[in-house]
Amino acid sequence: MKQPLVSIILTSYNFESYIGQSISSLLNQSINTTIEFIIVDDSSKDRSPSIIKDFASHHENITFIHHPINKGASYSINEAFALARGKYLCRFDGDDSWDVDFLKKMVAILEEHTEVGLAYCNCSYINLNGEITNRDVPTRRKTTSIIAHEFNDLLTDYYITAPT
């Protein structure tokens, strides 16, 4: 695979009910570019690993790592980021889902504004029945730049919504 523009890191632990929809929402992005997917399953006890393995067998741009022993979320995230080769990195969990144009819009903003190093946006919450319960949940802050006090605030009050 040629050098990807975007690397998407997906971590999973016991997301059998959601993982297929999550991966599909990534694969169905409308952006026309090279994307690599690095999916780490951290020793799920459900069918998550077999679902992920099936997707990986049909998509050469998916790298699947399965931990036979649980190593924790931080380890899994760091392991995936170490393998990422894209210009842009996205963090994603096995129960997240993106609108079909999400990545196209985010990459366009980052490409147009090269001085920007981080982009995030509002999100919606979906309950266990797949119903949107809280649409367009705003971030707790709006900022156009990260300066020293913003960086310190980010360390203590993580206000970037997932999965941006």
Short mmCIF file of N, CA and C in Angstrom, two decimals:
data_model
loop_
_atom_site.label_atom_id
_atom_site.label_comp_id
_atom_site.label_asym_id
_atom_site.label_seq_id
_atom_site.Cartn_x
_atom_site.Cartn_y
_atom_site.Cartn_z
N MET A 1 0.84 -1.18 0.00
CA MET A 1 0.00 0.00 0.00
C MET A 1 0.89 1.24 0.00
N LYS A 2 0.53 2.23 -0.81
CA LYS A 2 1.31 3.47 -0.85
C LYS A 2 1.12 4.24 0.46
N GLN A 3 1.95 5.25 0.63
CA GLN A 3 1.92 6.06 1.84
C GLN A 3 0.51 6.61 2.08
N PRO A 4 -0.10 6.31 3.23
CA PRO A 4 -1.45 6.81 3.48
C PRO A 4 -1.44 8.28 3.88
N LEU A 5 -2.48 9.00 3.50
CA LEU A 5 -2.65 10.36 3.99
C LEU A 5 -3.17 10.33 5.42
N VAL A 6 -4.02 9.34 5.71
CA VAL A 6 -4.67 9.25 7.01
C VAL A 6 -4.44 7.87 7.61
N SER A 7 -4.10 7.85 8.89
CA SER A 7 -4.04 6.61 9.67
C SER A 7 -5.15 6.68 10.72
N ILE A 8 -5.99 5.67 10.73
CA ILE A 8 -7.06 5.61 11.72
C ILE A 8 -6.75 4.48 12.69
N ILE A 9 -6.69 4.84 13.96
CA ILE A 9 -6.40 3.91 15.04
C ILE A 9 -7.73 3.54 15.69
N LEU A 10 -8.07 2.27 15.68
CA LEU A 10 -9.29 1.80 16.33
C LEU A 10 -8.91 0.80 17.40
N THR A 11 -9.33 1.04 18.64
CA THR A 11 -9.09 0.08 19.71
C THR A 11 -10.42 -0.52 20.13
N SER A 12 -10.35 -1.79 20.50
CA SER A 12 -11.58 -2.52 20.80
C SER A 12 -11.39 -3.42 22.02
N TYR A 13 -12.42 -3.46 22.84
CA TYR A 13 -12.49 -4.44 23.93
C TYR A 13 -13.97 -4.73 24.18
N ASN A 14 -14.39 -5.92 23.81
CA ASN A 14 -15.77 -6.39 24.02
C ASN A 14 -16.82 -5.47 23.39
N PHE A 15 -16.62 -5.11 22.13
CA PHE A 15 -17.56 -4.27 21.40
C PHE A 15 -18.30 -5.05 20.32
N GLU A 16 -18.55 -6.32 20.56
CA GLU A 16 -19.19 -7.18 19.56
C GLU A 16 -20.44 -6.54 18.95
N SER A 17 -21.25 -5.88 19.75
CA SER A 17 -22.51 -5.30 19.26
C SER A 17 -22.30 -4.10 18.35
N TYR A 18 -21.12 -3.48 18.41
CA TYR A 18 -20.90 -2.22 17.69
C TYR A 18 -19.77 -2.28 16.66
N ILE A 19 -18.84 -3.20 16.81
CA ILE A 19 -17.59 -3.15 16.05
C ILE A 19 -17.82 -3.21 14.54
N GLY A 20 -18.76 -4.00 14.09
CA GLY A 20 -19.03 -4.09 12.65
C GLY A 20 -19.51 -2.76 12.09
N GLN A 21 -20.43 -2.11 12.77
CA GLN A 21 -20.93 -0.80 12.34
C GLN A 21 -19.82 0.24 12.41
N SER A 22 -18.99 0.17 13.43
CA SER A 22 -17.88 1.12 13.57
C SER A 22 -16.91 1.01 12.41
N ILE A 23 -16.49 -0.20 12.10
CA ILE A 23 -15.55 -0.41 11.00
C ILE A 23 -16.19 0.00 9.68
N SER A 24 -17.45 -0.35 9.49
CA SER A 24 -18.14 0.04 8.25
C SER A 24 -18.20 1.55 8.09
N SER A 25 -18.41 2.27 9.20
CA SER A 25 -18.47 3.74 9.09
C SER A 25 -17.12 4.31 8.68
N LEU A 26 -16.04 3.63 9.01
CA LEU A 26 -14.71 4.07 8.59
C LEU A 26 -14.47 3.73 7.12
N LEU A 27 -14.81 2.52 6.74
CA LEU A 27 -14.59 2.08 5.36
C LEU A 27 -15.45 2.84 4.36
N ASN A 28 -16.58 3.35 4.79
CA ASN A 28 -17.51 4.04 3.90
C ASN A 28 -17.31 5.55 3.83
N GLN A 29 -16.19 6.04 4.30
CA GLN A 29 -15.91 7.47 4.23
C GLN A 29 -15.86 7.93 2.78
N SER A 30 -16.39 9.13 2.52
CA SER A 30 -16.49 9.64 1.15
C SER A 30 -15.18 10.22 0.62
N ILE A 31 -14.20 10.39 1.46
CA ILE A 31 -12.93 10.98 1.04
C ILE A 31 -12.24 10.05 0.04
N ASN A 32 -11.60 10.66 -0.96
CA ASN A 32 -10.91 9.88 -1.98
C ASN A 32 -9.40 10.01 -1.75
N THR A 33 -8.89 9.19 -0.86
CA THR A 33 -7.46 9.20 -0.54
C THR A 33 -7.07 7.85 0.04
N THR A 34 -5.79 7.66 0.24
CA THR A 34 -5.30 6.42 0.82
C THR A 34 -5.40 6.50 2.35
N ILE A 35 -6.07 5.51 2.93
CA ILE A 35 -6.26 5.44 4.38
C ILE A 35 -5.76 4.10 4.87
N GLU A 36 -5.05 4.10 5.98
CA GLU A 36 -4.71 2.84 6.64
C GLU A 36 -5.49 2.76 7.95
N PHE A 37 -5.91 1.55 8.27
CA PHE A 37 -6.64 1.29 9.49
C PHE A 37 -5.80 0.35 10.35
N ILE A 38 -5.55 0.75 11.57
CA ILE A 38 -4.83 -0.11 12.50
C ILE A 38 -5.79 -0.41 13.64
N ILE A 39 -6.21 -1.66 13.71
CA ILE A 39 -7.21 -2.07 14.69
C ILE A 39 -6.56 -2.99 15.71
N VAL A 40 -6.67 -2.61 16.98
CA VAL A 40 -6.10 -3.40 18.07
C VAL A 40 -7.24 -3.89 18.95
N ASP A 41 -7.37 -5.21 19.07
CA ASP A 41 -8.32 -5.80 20.00
C ASP A 41 -7.54 -6.25 21.23
N ASP A 42 -7.95 -5.74 22.38
CA ASP A 42 -7.21 -5.99 23.61
C ASP A 42 -7.82 -7.15 24.40
N SER A 43 -7.76 -8.34 23.80
CA SER A 43 -8.19 -9.58 24.45
C SER A 43 -9.68 -9.60 24.78
N SER A 44 -10.50 -9.20 23.81
CA SER A 44 -11.95 -9.26 24.01
C SER A 44 -12.39 -10.69 24.30
N LYS A 45 -13.41 -10.81 25.12
CA LYS A 45 -13.96 -12.12 25.48
C LYS A 45 -15.19 -12.46 24.65
N ASP A 46 -15.62 -11.54 23.80
CA ASP A 46 -16.78 -11.78 22.94
C ASP A 46 -16.32 -12.08 21.51
N ARG A 47 -17.16 -11.89 20.54
CA ARG A 47 -16.84 -12.19 19.14
C ARG A 47 -16.13 -11.05 18.40
N SER A 48 -15.78 -9.99 19.10
CA SER A 48 -15.11 -8.85 18.45
C SER A 48 -13.92 -9.27 17.59
N PRO A 49 -12.99 -10.08 18.12
CA PRO A 49 -11.82 -10.44 17.29
C PRO A 49 -12.19 -11.12 15.97
N SER A 50 -13.16 -12.01 15.98
CA SER A 50 -13.52 -12.70 14.73
C SER A 50 -14.20 -11.74 13.75
N ILE A 51 -14.97 -10.79 14.24
CA ILE A 51 -15.60 -9.80 13.36
C ILE A 51 -14.54 -8.92 12.72
N ILE A 52 -13.58 -8.47 13.53
CA ILE A 52 -12.49 -7.63 13.02
C ILE A 52 -11.65 -8.41 12.01
N LYS A 53 -11.34 -9.66 12.34
CA LYS A 53 -10.53 -10.50 11.45
C LYS A 53 -11.21 -10.67 10.10
N ASP A 54 -12.52 -10.80 10.10
CA ASP A 54 -13.26 -10.94 8.85
C ASP A 54 -13.13 -9.67 8.00
N PHE A 55 -13.29 -8.51 8.61
CA PHE A 55 -13.09 -7.25 7.87
C PHE A 55 -11.67 -7.17 7.32
N ALA A 56 -10.68 -7.49 8.16
CA ALA A 56 -9.27 -7.40 7.74
C ALA A 56 -8.98 -8.33 6.57
N SER A 57 -9.63 -9.49 6.53
CA SER A 57 -9.38 -10.44 5.44
C SER A 57 -9.91 -9.93 4.10
N HIS A 58 -10.81 -8.97 4.13
CA HIS A 58 -11.40 -8.42 2.90
C HIS A 58 -10.87 -7.04 2.53
N HIS A 59 -10.02 -6.46 3.39
CA HIS A 59 -9.52 -5.10 3.15
C HIS A 59 -8.03 -5.06 3.47
N GLU A 60 -7.21 -4.93 2.43
CA GLU A 60 -5.75 -4.98 2.63
C GLU A 60 -5.21 -3.78 3.40
N ASN A 61 -5.99 -2.71 3.52
CA ASN A 61 -5.52 -1.54 4.25
C ASN A 61 -5.84 -1.61 5.75
N ILE A 62 -6.34 -2.76 6.21
CA ILE A 62 -6.58 -2.97 7.64
C ILE A 62 -5.49 -3.86 8.21
N THR A 63 -4.81 -3.34 9.22
CA THR A 63 -3.86 -4.12 10.00
C THR A 63 -4.55 -4.49 11.30
N PHE A 64 -4.62 -5.78 11.60
CA PHE A 64 -5.31 -6.25 12.81
C PHE A 64 -4.31 -6.83 13.78
N ILE A 65 -4.34 -6.32 14.99
CA ILE A 65 -3.49 -6.82 16.08
C ILE A 65 -4.42 -7.32 17.17
N HIS A 66 -4.23 -8.57 17.58
CA HIS A 66 -5.05 -9.14 18.66
C HIS A 66 -4.15 -9.50 19.83
N HIS A 67 -4.47 -8.97 20.99
CA HIS A 67 -3.72 -9.32 22.20
C HIS A 67 -4.37 -10.53 22.86
N PRO A 68 -3.63 -11.63 23.02
CA PRO A 68 -4.21 -12.78 23.71
C PRO A 68 -4.40 -12.51 25.21
N ILE A 69 -3.62 -11.56 25.74
CA ILE A 69 -3.73 -11.15 27.14
C ILE A 69 -3.99 -9.65 27.16
N ASN A 70 -4.93 -9.21 27.99
CA ASN A 70 -5.28 -7.80 28.07
C ASN A 70 -4.09 -6.97 28.53
N LYS A 71 -3.76 -5.94 27.75
CA LYS A 71 -2.62 -5.07 28.06
C LYS A 71 -3.06 -3.67 28.45
N GLY A 72 -4.32 -3.37 28.30
CA GLY A 72 -4.84 -2.06 28.68
C GLY A 72 -4.96 -1.11 27.50
N ALA A 73 -5.82 -0.12 27.68
CA ALA A 73 -6.12 0.82 26.60
C ALA A 73 -4.90 1.63 26.19
N SER A 74 -4.15 2.14 27.16
CA SER A 74 -2.99 2.98 26.83
C SER A 74 -1.96 2.22 26.00
N TYR A 75 -1.69 0.98 26.38
CA TYR A 75 -0.74 0.16 25.64
C TYR A 75 -1.22 -0.03 24.20
N SER A 76 -2.50 -0.38 24.06
CA SER A 76 -3.07 -0.64 22.73
C SER A 76 -3.01 0.60 21.84
N ILE A 77 -3.35 1.74 22.41
CA ILE A 77 -3.32 3.00 21.64
C ILE A 77 -1.89 3.32 21.22
N ASN A 78 -0.95 3.23 22.15
CA ASN A 78 0.44 3.54 21.84
C ASN A 78 1.02 2.57 20.81
N GLU A 79 0.66 1.30 20.91
CA GLU A 79 1.13 0.31 19.94
C GLU A 79 0.64 0.66 18.53
N ALA A 80 -0.62 1.03 18.43
CA ALA A 80 -1.19 1.39 17.12
C ALA A 80 -0.56 2.67 16.57
N PHE A 81 -0.40 3.67 17.41
CA PHE A 81 0.21 4.93 16.95
C PHE A 81 1.64 4.71 16.47
N ALA A 82 2.36 3.79 17.09
CA ALA A 82 3.74 3.50 16.67
C ALA A 82 3.79 2.94 15.25
N LEU A 83 2.73 2.28 14.82
CA LEU A 83 2.68 1.69 13.47
C LEU A 83 2.14 2.65 12.42
N ALA A 84 1.49 3.72 12.84
CA ALA A 84 0.82 4.64 11.92
C ALA A 84 1.82 5.36 11.02
N ARG A 85 1.47 5.46 9.72
CA ARG A 85 2.34 6.09 8.74
C ARG A 85 1.72 7.31 8.09
N GLY A 86 0.49 7.62 8.41
CA GLY A 86 -0.21 8.72 7.76
C GLY A 86 0.22 10.10 8.22
N LYS A 87 -0.04 11.07 7.38
CA LYS A 87 0.20 12.47 7.72
C LYS A 87 -0.74 12.90 8.84
N TYR A 88 -1.97 12.40 8.79
CA TYR A 88 -2.98 12.72 9.80
C TYR A 88 -3.34 11.45 10.56
N LEU A 89 -3.50 11.60 11.88
CA LEU A 89 -3.84 10.48 12.75
C LEU A 89 -5.20 10.71 13.37
N CYS A 90 -6.03 9.67 13.37
CA CYS A 90 -7.35 9.73 13.98
C CYS A 90 -7.48 8.63 15.01
N ARG A 91 -8.08 8.95 16.11
CA ARG A 91 -8.29 8.00 17.20
C ARG A 91 -9.77 7.63 17.23
N PHE A 92 -10.05 6.34 17.39
CA PHE A 92 -11.41 5.83 17.25
C PHE A 92 -11.57 4.65 18.19
N ASP A 93 -12.75 4.50 18.79
CA ASP A 93 -13.04 3.33 19.62
C ASP A 93 -14.04 2.42 18.91
N GLY A 94 -14.10 1.19 19.36
CA GLY A 94 -14.92 0.18 18.72
C GLY A 94 -16.42 0.38 18.83
N ASP A 95 -16.84 1.40 19.58
CA ASP A 95 -18.27 1.70 19.65
C ASP A 95 -18.59 3.08 19.06
N ASP A 96 -17.63 3.64 18.34
CA ASP A 96 -17.81 4.95 17.70
C ASP A 96 -18.28 4.77 16.25
N SER A 97 -18.82 5.84 15.69
CA SER A 97 -19.26 5.83 14.30
C SER A 97 -19.12 7.23 13.73
N TRP A 98 -18.74 7.32 12.46
CA TRP A 98 -18.59 8.61 11.79
C TRP A 98 -19.63 8.79 10.71
N ASP A 99 -20.05 10.01 10.52
CA ASP A 99 -20.84 10.39 9.36
C ASP A 99 -19.98 10.15 8.12
N VAL A 100 -20.58 9.83 7.01
CA VAL A 100 -19.86 9.46 5.79
C VAL A 100 -18.90 10.56 5.30
N ASP A 101 -19.19 11.82 5.58
CA ASP A 101 -18.35 12.93 5.13
C ASP A 101 -17.40 13.46 6.21
N PHE A 102 -17.39 12.85 7.37
CA PHE A 102 -16.59 13.37 8.49
C PHE A 102 -15.12 13.55 8.11
N LEU A 103 -14.49 12.50 7.65
CA LEU A 103 -13.06 12.55 7.37
C LEU A 103 -12.74 13.52 6.23
N LYS A 104 -13.58 13.55 5.23
CA LYS A 104 -13.40 14.47 4.10
C LYS A 104 -13.37 15.92 4.59
N LYS A 105 -14.29 16.27 5.48
CA LYS A 105 -14.35 17.63 6.01
C LYS A 105 -13.14 17.95 6.89
N MET A 106 -12.77 17.03 7.76
CA MET A 106 -11.64 17.27 8.66
C MET A 106 -10.33 17.42 7.89
N VAL A 107 -10.10 16.54 6.94
CA VAL A 107 -8.86 16.61 6.15
C VAL A 107 -8.83 17.90 5.33
N ALA A 108 -9.97 18.30 4.77
CA ALA A 108 -10.02 19.55 3.99
C ALA A 108 -9.63 20.74 4.86
N ILE A 109 -10.11 20.78 6.07
CA ILE A 109 -9.76 21.88 6.99
C ILE A 109 -8.27 21.86 7.29
N LEU A 110 -7.74 20.69 7.60
CA LEU A 110 -6.32 20.59 7.94
C LEU A 110 -5.41 20.89 6.75
N GLU A 111 -5.83 20.49 5.56
CA GLU A 111 -5.04 20.78 4.36
C GLU A 111 -5.07 22.27 4.02
N GLU A 112 -6.21 22.90 4.22
CA GLU A 112 -6.35 24.32 3.91
C GLU A 112 -5.64 25.21 4.94
N HIS A 113 -5.64 24.77 6.17
CA HIS A 113 -5.04 25.56 7.26
C HIS A 113 -3.85 24.80 7.83
N THR A 114 -2.74 24.90 7.15
CA THR A 114 -1.56 24.12 7.53
C THR A 114 -0.99 24.52 8.89
N GLU A 115 -1.40 25.66 9.40
CA GLU A 115 -0.94 26.08 10.72
C GLU A 115 -1.67 25.34 11.84
N VAL A 116 -2.74 24.63 11.49
CA VAL A 116 -3.54 23.90 12.48
C VAL A 116 -2.94 22.51 12.69
N GLY A 117 -2.79 22.13 13.95
CA GLY A 117 -2.23 20.83 14.27
C GLY A 117 -3.23 19.86 14.87
N LEU A 118 -4.44 20.34 15.19
CA LEU A 118 -5.44 19.49 15.83
C LEU A 118 -6.82 20.01 15.44
N ALA A 119 -7.69 19.11 15.02
CA ALA A 119 -9.06 19.49 14.69
C ALA A 119 -10.01 18.57 15.44
N TYR A 120 -11.08 19.16 15.95
CA TYR A 120 -12.11 18.37 16.63
C TYR A 120 -13.45 19.05 16.44
N CYS A 121 -14.52 18.34 16.77
CA CYS A 121 -15.85 18.89 16.50
C CYS A 121 -16.86 18.36 17.51
N ASN A 122 -18.10 18.79 17.34
CA ASN A 122 -19.18 18.30 18.17
C ASN A 122 -19.46 16.83 17.86
N CYS A 123 -20.27 16.19 18.70
CA CYS A 123 -20.64 14.80 18.46
C CYS A 123 -22.08 14.58 18.88
N SER A 124 -22.60 13.40 18.58
CA SER A 124 -23.93 12.99 19.02
C SER A 124 -23.79 11.72 19.83
N TYR A 125 -24.67 11.54 20.80
CA TYR A 125 -24.68 10.32 21.60
C TYR A 125 -25.76 9.38 21.10
N ILE A 126 -25.42 8.11 21.03
CA ILE A 126 -26.35 7.08 20.57
C ILE A 126 -26.50 6.06 21.69
N ASN A 127 -27.74 5.70 22.02
CA ASN A 127 -27.96 4.74 23.11
C ASN A 127 -27.77 3.30 22.64
N LEU A 128 -27.98 2.36 23.54
CA LEU A 128 -27.77 0.94 23.23
C LEU A 128 -28.72 0.42 22.16
N ASN A 129 -29.83 1.11 21.93
CA ASN A 129 -30.78 0.71 20.89
C ASN A 129 -30.48 1.35 19.54
N GLY A 130 -29.38 2.11 19.46
CA GLY A 130 -28.99 2.75 18.22
C GLY A 130 -29.72 4.05 17.94
N GLU A 131 -30.41 4.59 18.95
CA GLU A 131 -31.15 5.84 18.79
C GLU A 131 -30.29 7.02 19.24
N ILE A 132 -30.33 8.10 18.47
CA ILE A 132 -29.60 9.31 18.87
C ILE A 132 -30.35 9.95 20.03
N THR A 133 -29.66 10.08 21.16
CA THR A 133 -30.29 10.63 22.36
C THR A 133 -29.91 12.08 22.60
N ASN A 134 -28.80 12.49 22.07
CA ASN A 134 -28.34 13.87 22.27
C ASN A 134 -27.58 14.26 21.01
N ARG A 135 -28.21 15.03 20.16
CA ARG A 135 -27.63 15.38 18.86
C ARG A 135 -26.75 16.62 18.98
N ASP A 136 -25.64 16.59 18.27
CA ASP A 136 -24.75 17.73 18.15
C ASP A 136 -24.30 18.27 19.51
N VAL A 137 -23.79 17.36 20.34
CA VAL A 137 -23.26 17.75 21.65
C VAL A 137 -22.04 18.64 21.42
N PRO A 138 -22.09 19.88 21.91
CA PRO A 138 -20.97 20.78 21.66
C PRO A 138 -19.75 20.44 22.50
N THR A 139 -18.61 20.84 21.99
CA THR A 139 -17.41 20.75 22.81
C THR A 139 -17.59 21.75 23.94
N ARG A 140 -16.85 21.55 25.00
CA ARG A 140 -17.00 22.44 26.14
C ARG A 140 -16.27 23.76 25.94
N ARG A 141 -15.48 23.86 24.91
CA ARG A 141 -14.74 25.09 24.64
C ARG A 141 -14.63 25.31 23.16
N LYS A 142 -14.40 26.53 22.83
CA LYS A 142 -14.06 26.87 21.45
C LYS A 142 -12.74 27.60 21.51
N THR A 143 -11.81 27.16 20.71
CA THR A 143 -10.51 27.81 20.68
C THR A 143 -9.98 27.80 19.26
N THR A 144 -9.23 28.79 18.92
CA THR A 144 -8.64 28.85 17.58
C THR A 144 -7.14 28.64 17.63
N SER A 145 -6.60 28.57 18.82
CA SER A 145 -5.16 28.31 18.94
C SER A 145 -4.89 27.70 20.30
N ILE A 146 -3.80 26.99 20.40
CA ILE A 146 -3.38 26.42 21.67
C ILE A 146 -2.19 27.24 22.14
N ILE A 147 -2.39 27.92 23.22
CA ILE A 147 -1.28 28.63 23.84
C ILE A 147 -1.03 27.97 25.18
N ALA A 148 -0.06 28.43 25.91
CA ALA A 148 0.38 27.74 27.13
C ALA A 148 -0.77 27.40 28.07
N HIS A 149 -1.62 28.36 28.39
CA HIS A 149 -2.69 28.06 29.34
C HIS A 149 -3.71 27.09 28.76
N GLU A 150 -3.97 27.15 27.45
CA GLU A 150 -4.87 26.20 26.81
C GLU A 150 -4.30 24.79 26.88
N PHE A 151 -3.00 24.67 26.64
CA PHE A 151 -2.37 23.35 26.71
C PHE A 151 -2.49 22.78 28.12
N ASN A 152 -2.24 23.60 29.12
CA ASN A 152 -2.37 23.14 30.51
C ASN A 152 -3.81 22.75 30.82
N ASP A 153 -4.78 23.55 30.33
CA ASP A 153 -6.18 23.20 30.53
C ASP A 153 -6.52 21.88 29.85
N LEU A 154 -5.96 21.66 28.69
CA LEU A 154 -6.21 20.42 27.96
C LEU A 154 -5.70 19.21 28.74
N LEU A 155 -4.59 19.37 29.43
CA LEU A 155 -4.05 18.27 30.23
C LEU A 155 -4.93 17.94 31.43
N THR A 156 -5.59 18.95 32.00
CA THR A 156 -6.39 18.72 33.20
C THR A 156 -7.88 18.58 32.93
N ASP A 157 -8.36 19.12 31.82
CA ASP A 157 -9.79 19.11 31.49
C ASP A 157 -9.95 18.75 30.03
N TYR A 158 -9.81 17.48 29.72
CA TYR A 158 -9.79 17.02 28.33
C TYR A 158 -11.14 17.29 27.68
N TYR A 159 -11.22 18.35 26.88
CA TYR A 159 -12.48 18.79 26.32
C TYR A 159 -12.66 18.45 24.85
N ILE A 160 -11.79 17.64 24.30
CA ILE A 160 -11.93 17.23 22.91
C ILE A 160 -12.86 16.03 22.86
N THR A 161 -13.94 16.16 22.10
CA THR A 161 -14.92 15.08 22.04
C THR A 161 -14.39 13.92 21.21
N ALA A 162 -14.75 12.74 21.63
CA ALA A 162 -14.40 11.54 20.87
C ALA A 162 -15.48 11.36 19.81
N PRO A 163 -15.19 10.81 18.72
CA PRO A 163 -13.94 10.26 18.23
C PRO A 163 -13.22 11.18 17.25
N THR A 164 -13.04 12.43 17.58
CA THR A 164 -12.37 13.35 16.65
C THR A 164 -10.87 13.32 16.81
#
